[in-house]
mmCIF file of C-alpha atoms and ligand atoms in Angstrom:
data_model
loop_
_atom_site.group_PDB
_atom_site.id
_atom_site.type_symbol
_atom_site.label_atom_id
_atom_site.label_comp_id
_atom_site.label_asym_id
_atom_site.label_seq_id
_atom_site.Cartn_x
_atom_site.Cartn_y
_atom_site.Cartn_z
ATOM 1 C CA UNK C 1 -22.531 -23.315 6.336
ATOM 2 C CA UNK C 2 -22.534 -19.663 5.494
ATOM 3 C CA UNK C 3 -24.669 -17.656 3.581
ATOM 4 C CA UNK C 4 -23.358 -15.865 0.777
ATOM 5 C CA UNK C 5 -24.298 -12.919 -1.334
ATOM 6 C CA UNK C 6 -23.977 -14.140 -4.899
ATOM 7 C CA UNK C 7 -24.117 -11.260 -7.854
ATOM 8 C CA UNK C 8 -24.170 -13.390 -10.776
ATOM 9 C CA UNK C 9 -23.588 -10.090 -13.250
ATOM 10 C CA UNK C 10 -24.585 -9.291 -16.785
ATOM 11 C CA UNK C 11 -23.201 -10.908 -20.008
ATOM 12 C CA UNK C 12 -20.985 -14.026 -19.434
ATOM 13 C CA UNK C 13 -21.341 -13.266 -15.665
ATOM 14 C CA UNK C 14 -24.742 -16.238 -14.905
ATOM 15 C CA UNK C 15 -22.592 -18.459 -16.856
ATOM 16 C CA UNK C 16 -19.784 -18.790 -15.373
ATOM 17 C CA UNK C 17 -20.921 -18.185 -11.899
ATOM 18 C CA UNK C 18 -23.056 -21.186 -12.215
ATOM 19 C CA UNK C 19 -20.110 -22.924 -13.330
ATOM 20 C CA UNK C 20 -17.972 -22.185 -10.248
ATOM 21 C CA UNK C 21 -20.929 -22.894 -7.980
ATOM 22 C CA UNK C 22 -21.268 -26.168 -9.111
ATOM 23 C CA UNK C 23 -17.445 -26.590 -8.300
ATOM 24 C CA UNK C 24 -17.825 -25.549 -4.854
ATOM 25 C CA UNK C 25 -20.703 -27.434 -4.163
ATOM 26 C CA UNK C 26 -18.573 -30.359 -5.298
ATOM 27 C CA UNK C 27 -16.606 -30.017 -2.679
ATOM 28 C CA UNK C 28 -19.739 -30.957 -0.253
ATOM 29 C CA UNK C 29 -19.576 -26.217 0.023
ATOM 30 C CA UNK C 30 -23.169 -25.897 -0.129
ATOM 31 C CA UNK C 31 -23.577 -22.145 1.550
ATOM 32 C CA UNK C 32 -27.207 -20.560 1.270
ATOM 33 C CA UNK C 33 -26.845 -17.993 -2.012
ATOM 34 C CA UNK C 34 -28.544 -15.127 -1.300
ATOM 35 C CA UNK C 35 -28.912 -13.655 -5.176
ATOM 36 C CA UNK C 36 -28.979 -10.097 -6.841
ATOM 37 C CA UNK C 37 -28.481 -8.148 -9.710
ATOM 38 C CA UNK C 38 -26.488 -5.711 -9.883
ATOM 39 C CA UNK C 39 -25.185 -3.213 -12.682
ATOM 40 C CA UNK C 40 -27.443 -2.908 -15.791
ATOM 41 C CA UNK C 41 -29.343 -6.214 -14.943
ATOM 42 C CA UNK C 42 -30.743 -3.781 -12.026
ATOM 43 C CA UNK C 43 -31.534 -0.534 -13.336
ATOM 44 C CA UNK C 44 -34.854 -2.200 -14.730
ATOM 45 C CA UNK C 45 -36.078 -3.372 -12.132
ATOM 46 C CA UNK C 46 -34.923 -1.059 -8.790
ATOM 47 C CA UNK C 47 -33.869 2.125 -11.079
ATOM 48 C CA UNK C 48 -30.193 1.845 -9.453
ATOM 49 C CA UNK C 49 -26.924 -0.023 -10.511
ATOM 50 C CA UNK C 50 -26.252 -1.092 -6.486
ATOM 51 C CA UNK C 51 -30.145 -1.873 -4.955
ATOM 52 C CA UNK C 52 -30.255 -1.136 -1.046
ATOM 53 C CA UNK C 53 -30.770 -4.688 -0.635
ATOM 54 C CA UNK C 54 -27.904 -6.097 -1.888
ATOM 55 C CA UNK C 55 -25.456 -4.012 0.206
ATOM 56 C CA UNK C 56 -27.697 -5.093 3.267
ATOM 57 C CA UNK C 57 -27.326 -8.027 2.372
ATOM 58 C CA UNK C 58 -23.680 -7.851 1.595
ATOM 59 C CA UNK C 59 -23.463 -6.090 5.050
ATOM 60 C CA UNK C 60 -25.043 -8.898 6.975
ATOM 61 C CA UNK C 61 -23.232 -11.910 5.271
ATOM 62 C CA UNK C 62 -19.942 -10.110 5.282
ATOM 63 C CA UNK C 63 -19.580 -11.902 2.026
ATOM 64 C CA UNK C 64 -19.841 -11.938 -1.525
ATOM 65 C CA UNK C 65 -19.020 -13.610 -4.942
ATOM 66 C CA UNK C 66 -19.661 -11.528 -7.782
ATOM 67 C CA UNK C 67 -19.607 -12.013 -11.645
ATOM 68 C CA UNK C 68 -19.022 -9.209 -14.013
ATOM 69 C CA UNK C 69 -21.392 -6.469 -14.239
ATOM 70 C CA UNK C 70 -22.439 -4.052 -16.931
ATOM 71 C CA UNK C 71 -22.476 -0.010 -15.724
ATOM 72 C CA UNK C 72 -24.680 1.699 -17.786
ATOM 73 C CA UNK C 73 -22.419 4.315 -19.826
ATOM 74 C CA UNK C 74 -23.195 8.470 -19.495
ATOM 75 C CA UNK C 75 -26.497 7.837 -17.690
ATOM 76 C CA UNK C 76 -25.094 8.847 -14.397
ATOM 77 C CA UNK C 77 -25.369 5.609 -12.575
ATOM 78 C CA UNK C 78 -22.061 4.966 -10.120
ATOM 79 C CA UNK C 79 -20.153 1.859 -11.795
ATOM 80 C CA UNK C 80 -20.845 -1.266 -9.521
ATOM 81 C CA UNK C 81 -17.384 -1.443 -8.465
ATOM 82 C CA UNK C 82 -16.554 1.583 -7.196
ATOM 83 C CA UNK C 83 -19.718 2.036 -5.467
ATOM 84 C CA UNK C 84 -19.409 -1.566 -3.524
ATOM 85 C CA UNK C 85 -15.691 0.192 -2.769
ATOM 86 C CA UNK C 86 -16.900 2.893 -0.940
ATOM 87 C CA UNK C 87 -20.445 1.698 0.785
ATOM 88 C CA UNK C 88 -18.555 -1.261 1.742
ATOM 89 C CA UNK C 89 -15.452 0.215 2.649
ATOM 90 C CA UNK C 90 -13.425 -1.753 0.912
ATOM 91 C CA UNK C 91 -10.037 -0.683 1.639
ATOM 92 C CA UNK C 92 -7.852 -3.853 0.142
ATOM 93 C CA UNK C 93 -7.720 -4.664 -3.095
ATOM 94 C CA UNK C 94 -5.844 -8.350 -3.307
ATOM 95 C CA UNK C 95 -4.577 -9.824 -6.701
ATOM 96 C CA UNK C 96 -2.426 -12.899 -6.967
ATOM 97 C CA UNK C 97 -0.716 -13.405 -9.869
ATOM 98 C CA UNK C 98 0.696 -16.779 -11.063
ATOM 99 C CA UNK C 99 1.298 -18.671 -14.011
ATOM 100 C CA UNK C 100 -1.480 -21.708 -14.801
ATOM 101 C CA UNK C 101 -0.855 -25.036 -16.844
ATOM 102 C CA UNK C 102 -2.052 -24.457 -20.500
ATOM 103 C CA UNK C 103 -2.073 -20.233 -20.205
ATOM 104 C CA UNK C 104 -0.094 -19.515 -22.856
ATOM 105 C CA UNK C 105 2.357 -16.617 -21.209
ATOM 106 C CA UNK C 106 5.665 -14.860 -22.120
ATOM 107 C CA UNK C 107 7.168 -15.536 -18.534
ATOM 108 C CA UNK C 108 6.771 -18.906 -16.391
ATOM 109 C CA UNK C 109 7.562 -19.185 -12.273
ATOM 110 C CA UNK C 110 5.528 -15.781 -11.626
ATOM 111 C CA UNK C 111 3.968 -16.117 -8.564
ATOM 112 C CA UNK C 112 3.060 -12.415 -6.922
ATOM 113 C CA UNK C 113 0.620 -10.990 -4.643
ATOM 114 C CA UNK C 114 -0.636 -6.980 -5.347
ATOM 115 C CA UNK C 115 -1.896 -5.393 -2.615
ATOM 116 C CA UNK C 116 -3.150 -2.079 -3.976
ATOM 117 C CA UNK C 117 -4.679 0.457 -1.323
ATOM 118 C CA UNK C 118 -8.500 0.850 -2.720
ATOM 119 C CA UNK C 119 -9.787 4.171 -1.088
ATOM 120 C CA UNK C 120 -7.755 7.169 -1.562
ATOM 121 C CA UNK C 121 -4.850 8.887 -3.646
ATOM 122 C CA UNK C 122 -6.026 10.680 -6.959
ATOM 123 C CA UNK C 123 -8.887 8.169 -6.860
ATOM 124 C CA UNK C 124 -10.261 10.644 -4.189
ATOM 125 C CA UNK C 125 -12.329 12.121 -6.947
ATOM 126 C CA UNK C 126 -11.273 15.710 -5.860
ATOM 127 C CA UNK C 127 -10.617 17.798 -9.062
ATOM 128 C CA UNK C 128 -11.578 21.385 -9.885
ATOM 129 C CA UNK C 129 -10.120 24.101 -12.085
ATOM 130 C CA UNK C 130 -8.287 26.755 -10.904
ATOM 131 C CA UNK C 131 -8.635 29.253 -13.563
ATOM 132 C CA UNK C 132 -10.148 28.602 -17.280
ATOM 133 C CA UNK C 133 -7.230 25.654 -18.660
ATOM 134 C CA UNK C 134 -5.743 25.032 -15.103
ATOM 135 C CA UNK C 135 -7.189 22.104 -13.497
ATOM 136 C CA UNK C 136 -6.196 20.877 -9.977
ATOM 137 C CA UNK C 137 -6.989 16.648 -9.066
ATOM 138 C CA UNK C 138 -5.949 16.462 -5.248
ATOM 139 C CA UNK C 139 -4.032 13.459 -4.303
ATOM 140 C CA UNK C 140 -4.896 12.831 -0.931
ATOM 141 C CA UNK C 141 -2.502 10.044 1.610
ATOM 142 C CA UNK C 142 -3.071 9.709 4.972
ATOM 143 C CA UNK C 143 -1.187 8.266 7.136
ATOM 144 C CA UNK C 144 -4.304 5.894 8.523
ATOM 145 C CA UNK C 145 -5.474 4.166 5.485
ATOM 146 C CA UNK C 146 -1.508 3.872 4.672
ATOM 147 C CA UNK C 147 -0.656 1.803 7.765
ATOM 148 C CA UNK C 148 -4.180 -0.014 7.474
ATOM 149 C CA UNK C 149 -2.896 -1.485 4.013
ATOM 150 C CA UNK C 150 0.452 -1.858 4.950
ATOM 151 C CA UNK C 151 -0.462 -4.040 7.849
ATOM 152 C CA UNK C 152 -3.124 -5.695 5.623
ATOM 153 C CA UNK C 153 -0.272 -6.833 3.111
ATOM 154 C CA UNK C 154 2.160 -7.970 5.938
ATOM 155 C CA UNK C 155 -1.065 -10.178 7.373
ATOM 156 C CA UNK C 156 -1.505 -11.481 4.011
ATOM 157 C CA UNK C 157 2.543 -12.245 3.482
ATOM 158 C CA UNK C 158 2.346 -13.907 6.585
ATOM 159 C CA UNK C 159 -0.428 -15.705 6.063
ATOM 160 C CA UNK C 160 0.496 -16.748 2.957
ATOM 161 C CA UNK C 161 3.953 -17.647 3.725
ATOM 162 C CA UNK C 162 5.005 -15.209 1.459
ATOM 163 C CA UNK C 163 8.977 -13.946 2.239
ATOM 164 C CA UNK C 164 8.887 -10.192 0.883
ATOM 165 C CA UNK C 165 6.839 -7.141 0.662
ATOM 166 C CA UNK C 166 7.981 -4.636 -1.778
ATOM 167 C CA UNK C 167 6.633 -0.943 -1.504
ATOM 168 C CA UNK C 168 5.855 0.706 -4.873
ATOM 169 C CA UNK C 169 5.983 4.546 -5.066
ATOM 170 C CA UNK C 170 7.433 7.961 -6.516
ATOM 171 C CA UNK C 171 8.491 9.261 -3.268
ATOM 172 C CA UNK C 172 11.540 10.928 -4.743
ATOM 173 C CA UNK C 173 9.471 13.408 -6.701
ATOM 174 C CA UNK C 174 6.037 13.289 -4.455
ATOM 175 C CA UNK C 175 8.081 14.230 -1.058
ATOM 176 C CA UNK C 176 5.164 14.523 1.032
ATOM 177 C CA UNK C 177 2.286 11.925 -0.255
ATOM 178 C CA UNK C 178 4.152 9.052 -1.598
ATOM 179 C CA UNK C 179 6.834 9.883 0.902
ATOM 180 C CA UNK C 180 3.997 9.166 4.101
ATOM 181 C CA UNK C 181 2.667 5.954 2.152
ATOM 182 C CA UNK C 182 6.590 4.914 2.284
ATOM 183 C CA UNK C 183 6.783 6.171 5.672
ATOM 184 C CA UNK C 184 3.835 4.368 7.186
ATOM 185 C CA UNK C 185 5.290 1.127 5.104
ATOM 186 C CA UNK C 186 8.724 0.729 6.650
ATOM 187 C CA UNK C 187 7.039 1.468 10.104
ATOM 188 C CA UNK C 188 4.869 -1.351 9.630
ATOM 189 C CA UNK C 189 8.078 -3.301 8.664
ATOM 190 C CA UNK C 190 9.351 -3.472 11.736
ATOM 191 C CA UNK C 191 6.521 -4.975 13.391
ATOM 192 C CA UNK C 192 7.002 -7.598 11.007
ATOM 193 C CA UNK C 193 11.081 -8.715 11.237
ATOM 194 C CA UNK C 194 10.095 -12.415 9.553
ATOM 195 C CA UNK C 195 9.213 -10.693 6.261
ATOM 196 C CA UNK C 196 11.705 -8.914 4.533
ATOM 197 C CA UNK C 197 10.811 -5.507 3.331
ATOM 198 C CA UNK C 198 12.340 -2.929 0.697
ATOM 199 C CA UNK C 199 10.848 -0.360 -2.303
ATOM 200 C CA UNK C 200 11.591 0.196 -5.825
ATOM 201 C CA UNK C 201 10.369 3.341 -7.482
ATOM 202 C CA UNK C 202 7.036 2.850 -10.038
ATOM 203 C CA UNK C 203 8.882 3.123 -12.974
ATOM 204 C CA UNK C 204 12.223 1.010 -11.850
ATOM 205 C CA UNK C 205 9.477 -1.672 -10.434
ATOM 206 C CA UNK C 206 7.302 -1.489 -13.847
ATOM 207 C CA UNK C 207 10.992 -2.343 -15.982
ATOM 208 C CA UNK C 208 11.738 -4.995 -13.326
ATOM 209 C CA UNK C 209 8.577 -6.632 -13.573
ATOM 210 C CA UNK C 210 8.525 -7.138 -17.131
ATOM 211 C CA UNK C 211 12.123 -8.516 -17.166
ATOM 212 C CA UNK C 212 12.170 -10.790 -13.982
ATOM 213 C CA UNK C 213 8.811 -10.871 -12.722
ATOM 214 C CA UNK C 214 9.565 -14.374 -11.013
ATOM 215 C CA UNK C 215 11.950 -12.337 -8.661
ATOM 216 C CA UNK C 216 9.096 -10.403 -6.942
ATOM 217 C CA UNK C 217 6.967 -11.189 -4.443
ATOM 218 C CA UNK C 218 4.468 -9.235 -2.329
ATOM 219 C CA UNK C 219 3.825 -5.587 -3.958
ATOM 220 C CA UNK C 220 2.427 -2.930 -1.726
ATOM 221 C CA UNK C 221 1.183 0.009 -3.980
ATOM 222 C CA UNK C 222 -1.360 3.734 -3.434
ATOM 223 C CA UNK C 223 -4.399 3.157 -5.738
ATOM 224 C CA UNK C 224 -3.182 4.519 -8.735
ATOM 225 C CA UNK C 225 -0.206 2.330 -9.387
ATOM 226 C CA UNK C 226 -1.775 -0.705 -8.191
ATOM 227 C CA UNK C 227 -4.595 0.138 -10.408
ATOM 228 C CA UNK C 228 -1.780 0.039 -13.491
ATOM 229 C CA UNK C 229 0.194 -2.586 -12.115
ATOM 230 C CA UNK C 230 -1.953 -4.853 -11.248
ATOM 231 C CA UNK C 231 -3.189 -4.863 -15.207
ATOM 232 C CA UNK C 232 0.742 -4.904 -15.595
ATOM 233 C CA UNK C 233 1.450 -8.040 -13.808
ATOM 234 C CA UNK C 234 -2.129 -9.742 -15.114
ATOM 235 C CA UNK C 235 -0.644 -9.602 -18.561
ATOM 236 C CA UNK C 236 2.358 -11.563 -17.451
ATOM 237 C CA UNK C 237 0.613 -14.625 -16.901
ATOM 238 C CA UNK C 238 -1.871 -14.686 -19.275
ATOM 239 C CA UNK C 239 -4.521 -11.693 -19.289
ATOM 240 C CA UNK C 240 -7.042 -10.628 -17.640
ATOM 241 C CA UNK C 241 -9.213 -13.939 -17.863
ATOM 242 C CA UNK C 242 -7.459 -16.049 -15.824
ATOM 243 C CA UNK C 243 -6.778 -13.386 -12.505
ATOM 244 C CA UNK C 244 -8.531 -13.525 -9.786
ATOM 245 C CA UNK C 245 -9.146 -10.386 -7.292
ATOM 246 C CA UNK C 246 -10.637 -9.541 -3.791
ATOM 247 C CA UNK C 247 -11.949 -6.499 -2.229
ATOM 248 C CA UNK C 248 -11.512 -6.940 1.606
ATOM 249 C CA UNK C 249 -12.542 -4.533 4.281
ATOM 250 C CA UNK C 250 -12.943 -4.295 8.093
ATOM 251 C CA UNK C 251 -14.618 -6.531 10.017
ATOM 252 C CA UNK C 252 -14.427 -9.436 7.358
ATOM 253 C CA UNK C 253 -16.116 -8.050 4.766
ATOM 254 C CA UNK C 254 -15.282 -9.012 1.333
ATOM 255 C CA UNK C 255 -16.094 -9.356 -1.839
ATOM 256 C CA UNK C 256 -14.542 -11.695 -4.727
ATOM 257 C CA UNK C 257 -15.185 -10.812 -8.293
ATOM 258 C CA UNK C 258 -13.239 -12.087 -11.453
ATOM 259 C CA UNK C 259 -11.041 -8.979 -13.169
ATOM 260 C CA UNK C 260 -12.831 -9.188 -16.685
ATOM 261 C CA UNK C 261 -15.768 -7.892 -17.908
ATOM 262 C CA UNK C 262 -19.191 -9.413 -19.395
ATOM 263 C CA UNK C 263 -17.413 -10.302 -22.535
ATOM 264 C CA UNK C 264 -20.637 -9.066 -24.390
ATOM 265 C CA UNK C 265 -18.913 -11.034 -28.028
ATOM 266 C CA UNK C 266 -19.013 -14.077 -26.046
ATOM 267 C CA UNK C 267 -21.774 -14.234 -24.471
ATOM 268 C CA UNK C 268 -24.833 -16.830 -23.847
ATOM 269 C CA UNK C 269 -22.766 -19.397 -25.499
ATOM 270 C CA UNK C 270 -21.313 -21.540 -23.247
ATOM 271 C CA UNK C 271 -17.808 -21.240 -24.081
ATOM 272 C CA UNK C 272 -16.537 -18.328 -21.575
ATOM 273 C CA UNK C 273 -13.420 -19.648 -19.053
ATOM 274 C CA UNK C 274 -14.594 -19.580 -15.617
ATOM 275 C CA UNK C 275 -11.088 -19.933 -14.516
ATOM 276 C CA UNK C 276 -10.983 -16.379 -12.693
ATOM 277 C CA UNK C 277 -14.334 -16.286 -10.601
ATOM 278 C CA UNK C 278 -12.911 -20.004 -9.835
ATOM 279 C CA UNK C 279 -9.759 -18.420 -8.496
ATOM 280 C CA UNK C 280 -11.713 -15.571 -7.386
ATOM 281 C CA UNK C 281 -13.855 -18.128 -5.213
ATOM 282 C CA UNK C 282 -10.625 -19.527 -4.300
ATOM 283 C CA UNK C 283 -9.825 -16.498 -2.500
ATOM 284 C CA UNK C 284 -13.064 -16.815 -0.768
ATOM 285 C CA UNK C 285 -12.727 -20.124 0.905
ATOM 286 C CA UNK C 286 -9.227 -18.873 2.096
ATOM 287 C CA UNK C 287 -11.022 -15.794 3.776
ATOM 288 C CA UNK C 288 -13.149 -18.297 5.286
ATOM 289 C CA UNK C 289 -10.914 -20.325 6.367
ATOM 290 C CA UNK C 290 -12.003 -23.427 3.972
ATOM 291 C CA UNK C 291 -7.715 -23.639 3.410
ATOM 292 C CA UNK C 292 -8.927 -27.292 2.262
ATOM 293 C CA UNK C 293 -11.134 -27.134 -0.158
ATOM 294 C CA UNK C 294 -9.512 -24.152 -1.790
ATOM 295 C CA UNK C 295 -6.662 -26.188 -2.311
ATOM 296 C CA UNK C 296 -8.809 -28.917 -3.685
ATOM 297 C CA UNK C 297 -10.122 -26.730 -5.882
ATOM 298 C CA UNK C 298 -6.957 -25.386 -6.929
ATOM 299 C CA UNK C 299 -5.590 -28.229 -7.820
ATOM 300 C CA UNK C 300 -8.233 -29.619 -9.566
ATOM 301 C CA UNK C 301 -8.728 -26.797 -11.895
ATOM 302 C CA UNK C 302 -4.566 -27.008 -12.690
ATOM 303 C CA UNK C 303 -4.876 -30.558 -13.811
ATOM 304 C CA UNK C 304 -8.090 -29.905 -15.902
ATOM 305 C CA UNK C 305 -5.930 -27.095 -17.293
ATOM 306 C CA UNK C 306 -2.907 -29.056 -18.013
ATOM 307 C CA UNK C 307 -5.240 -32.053 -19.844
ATOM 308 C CA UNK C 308 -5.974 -29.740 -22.332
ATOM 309 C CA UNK C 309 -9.123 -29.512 -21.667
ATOM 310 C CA UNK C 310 -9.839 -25.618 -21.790
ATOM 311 C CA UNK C 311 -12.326 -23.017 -23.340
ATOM 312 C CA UNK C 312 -11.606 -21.763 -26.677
ATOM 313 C CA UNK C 313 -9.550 -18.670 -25.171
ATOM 314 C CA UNK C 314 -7.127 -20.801 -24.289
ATOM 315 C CA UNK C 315 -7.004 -22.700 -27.294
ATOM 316 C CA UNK C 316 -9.546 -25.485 -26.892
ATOM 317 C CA UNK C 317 -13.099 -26.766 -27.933
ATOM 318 C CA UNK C 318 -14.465 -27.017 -23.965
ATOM 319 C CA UNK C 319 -17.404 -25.454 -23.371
ATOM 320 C CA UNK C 320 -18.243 -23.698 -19.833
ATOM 321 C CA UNK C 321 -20.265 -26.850 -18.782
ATOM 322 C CA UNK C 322 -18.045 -29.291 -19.911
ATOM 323 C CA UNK C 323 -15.244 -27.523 -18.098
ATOM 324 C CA UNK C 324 -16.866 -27.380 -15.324
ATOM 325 C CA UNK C 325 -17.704 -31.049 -15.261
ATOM 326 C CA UNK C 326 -14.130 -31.843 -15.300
ATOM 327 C CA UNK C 327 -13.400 -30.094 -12.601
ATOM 328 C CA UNK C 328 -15.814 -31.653 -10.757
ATOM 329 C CA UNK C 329 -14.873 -35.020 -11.775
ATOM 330 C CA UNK C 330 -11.797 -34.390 -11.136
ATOM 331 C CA UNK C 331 -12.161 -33.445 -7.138
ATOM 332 C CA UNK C 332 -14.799 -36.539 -6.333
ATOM 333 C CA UNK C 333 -11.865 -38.735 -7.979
HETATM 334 P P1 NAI H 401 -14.136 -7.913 -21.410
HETATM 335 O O1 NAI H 401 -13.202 -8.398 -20.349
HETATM 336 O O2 NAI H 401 -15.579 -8.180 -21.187
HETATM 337 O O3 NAI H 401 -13.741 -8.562 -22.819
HETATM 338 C C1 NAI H 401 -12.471 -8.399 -23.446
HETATM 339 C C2 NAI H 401 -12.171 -9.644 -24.314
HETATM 340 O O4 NAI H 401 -11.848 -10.741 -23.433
HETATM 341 C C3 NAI H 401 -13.358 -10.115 -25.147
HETATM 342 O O5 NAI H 401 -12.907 -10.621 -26.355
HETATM 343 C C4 NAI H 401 -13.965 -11.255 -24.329
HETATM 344 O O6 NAI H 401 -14.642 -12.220 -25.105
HETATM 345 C C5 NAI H 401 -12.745 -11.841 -23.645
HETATM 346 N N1 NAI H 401 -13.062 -12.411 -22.329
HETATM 347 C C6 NAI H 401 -13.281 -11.753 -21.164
HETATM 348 N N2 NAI H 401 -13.554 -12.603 -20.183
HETATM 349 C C7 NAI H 401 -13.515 -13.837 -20.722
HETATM 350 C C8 NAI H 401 -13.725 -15.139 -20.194
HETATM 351 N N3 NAI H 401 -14.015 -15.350 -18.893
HETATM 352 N N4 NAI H 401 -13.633 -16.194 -21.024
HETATM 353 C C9 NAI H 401 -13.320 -16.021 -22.311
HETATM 354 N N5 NAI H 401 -13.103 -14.815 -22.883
HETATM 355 C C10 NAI H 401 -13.201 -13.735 -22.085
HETATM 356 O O7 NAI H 401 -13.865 -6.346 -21.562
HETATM 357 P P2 NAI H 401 -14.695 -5.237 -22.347
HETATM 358 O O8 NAI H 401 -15.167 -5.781 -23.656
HETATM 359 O O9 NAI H 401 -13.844 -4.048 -22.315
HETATM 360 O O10 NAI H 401 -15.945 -4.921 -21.427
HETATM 361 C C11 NAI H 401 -17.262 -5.441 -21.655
HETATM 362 C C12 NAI H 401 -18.177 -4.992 -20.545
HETATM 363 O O11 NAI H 401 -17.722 -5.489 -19.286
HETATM 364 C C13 NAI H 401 -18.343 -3.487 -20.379
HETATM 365 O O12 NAI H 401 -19.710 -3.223 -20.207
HETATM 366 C C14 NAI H 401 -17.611 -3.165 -19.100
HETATM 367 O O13 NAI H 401 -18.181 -2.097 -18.397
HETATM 368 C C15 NAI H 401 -17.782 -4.440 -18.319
HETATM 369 N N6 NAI H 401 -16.695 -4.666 -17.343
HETATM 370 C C16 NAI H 401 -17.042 -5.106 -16.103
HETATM 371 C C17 NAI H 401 -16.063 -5.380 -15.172
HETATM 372 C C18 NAI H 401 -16.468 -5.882 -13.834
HETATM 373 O O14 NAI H 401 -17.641 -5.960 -13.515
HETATM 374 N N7 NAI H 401 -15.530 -6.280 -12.993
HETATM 375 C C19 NAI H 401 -14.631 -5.208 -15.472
HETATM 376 C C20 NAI H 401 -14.374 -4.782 -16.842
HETATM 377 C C21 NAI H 401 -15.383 -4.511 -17.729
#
């Protein structure tokens, strides 16, 4: 068995963290945890949102489950996320999207993957002003961290089984930077003649994705739009709550966190939905090649779901625990 870096988080994070480890341990997944804290549950103690020793450890495991964490606002510390993003080198950001038994939604059959290129574009953080009132933010493509993502959403098509990748850009009005990410996406295409391949435009995607979202597949986007898309597409299927997200880099290194936050209004009460860090965790037995137990999983949290038996976000009286338990239940059955 592995060993695993597990960030538990602030707020609702322990909660349901220890939920979903009790579902994967179900499953007879019993990895060594290596734990940390991370965010505002750290500054106390090692005067730093991201201690040294839990991106060694990250770095040595290769791998990492992480609940929500708490960045401590206008005191200067980094925000978790983005710092585990660029120690980590965490290049991918990977989002299914699909509808779940008993999340109510305004579409049904929506069933997409968002690949969203985590390191560059007007993320870059490069922004200065010209002159008093003129301000320049640099938007910065290259043609190596486009191909790496391109490839990295063809792999996970493949993989997957998934028929189409669809780049997302503006390349009609940004010639040069959206027009290399294109570029670097169709030559990546051709490597790849068992998926199909074409692009929309941002906006025409954005329109076609909240009238027939079930018609889309794979999306390859720059960091920007897959930062707003990705939100996009989460609110097709439910919110926020119940998506599940990755941050992959080289050499195997990932890291699987739910999208949410610490749900502060919510918290220490045992009624927060686990159902993303599940997914989320999901995602991790797939990048470790446990294709079984995920699917165990994932089926055993969509007939829990469809029972009726769901947290009061979704409508119902279960509590974490008891959620949990079903689960559970549910895969020694
Ligand atoms: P939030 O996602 O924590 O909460 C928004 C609403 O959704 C609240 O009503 C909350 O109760 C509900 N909610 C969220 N997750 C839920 C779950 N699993 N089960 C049931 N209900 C759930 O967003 P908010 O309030 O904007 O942020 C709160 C804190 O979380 C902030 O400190 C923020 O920095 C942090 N945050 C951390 C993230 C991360 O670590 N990935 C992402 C987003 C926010």
């Amino acid at each position: 068995m592995p060993t695993i870096t597990l960030i538990p988080g602030d707020g609702i994070g322990p909660e349901v963290t220890r939920a979903v480890v009790r579902v994967l341990e179900a499953t007879g997944f019993t990895p060594a945890w290596e734990t940390f804290s991370a965010g505002a549950g750290a500054v106390d103690e090692h005067g730093t949102t991201l201690p040294p020793a839990l991106l060694e450890s990250i770095a040595r495991n290769k791998v990492a489950l992480k609940g929500p964490v708490t960045t401590p606002v206008g005191k200067g510390f980094t925000s978790v996320n983005v710092g585990l993003r660029k120690a980590l080198d965490l290049y991918a950001n990977l989002r299914p999207v699909a509808n779940l038994p008993s999340v109510p939604s305004r579409f049904q059959d929506v069933d997409l993957l968002i690949v969203r290129e985590n390191t560059e574009d007007l993320y870059a953080g490069l922004e200065h002003t010209v002159v008093p009132g003129v301000v320049e933010s640099l938007k910065i493509i290259t043609e190596k961290a486009s191909t790496r993502i391109a490839e990295f959403a063809f792999e996970q098509a493949r993989r997957r089984g998934r028929k189409r990748v669809t780049a997302v850009h503006k390349a009609n009005i940004m010639k040069l930077s959206d027009g290399l990410f294109l570029d670097c996406a169709r030559t990546v295409a051709a490597r790849y003649p068992d998926i199909a391949f074409d692009d929309r435009i941002v906006d025409a995607a954005c329109m076609h994705l909240v009238m027939h979202p079930e018609r889309m597949d794979v999306l390859l986007l720059p960091n920007l739009y897959g930062d707003i898309v990705s939100d996009l597409c989460a609110g097709l299927v439910g919110g926020l709550g119940v998506v599940p997200a990755a941050n992959l880099g080289e050499g195997g290194v990932g890291v699987f966190e739910a999208v949410h936050g610490t749900a502060p209004d919510i918290a220490g009460r045992d009624i927060a939905n686990p159902t993303a860090l599940l997914l989320s965790a999901v995602l991790m037995l797939e990048h470790l090649r446990e294709d079984a137990r995920a699917a165990a999983i994932t089926s055993a949290l969509k007939q829990v779901l469809a029972s009726g038996h769901v947290t009061p976000d979704l409508g119902g009286t279960a509590t974490t625990t008891s959620f949990a338990d079903a689960i559970c239940r549910t895969l020694i059955s």
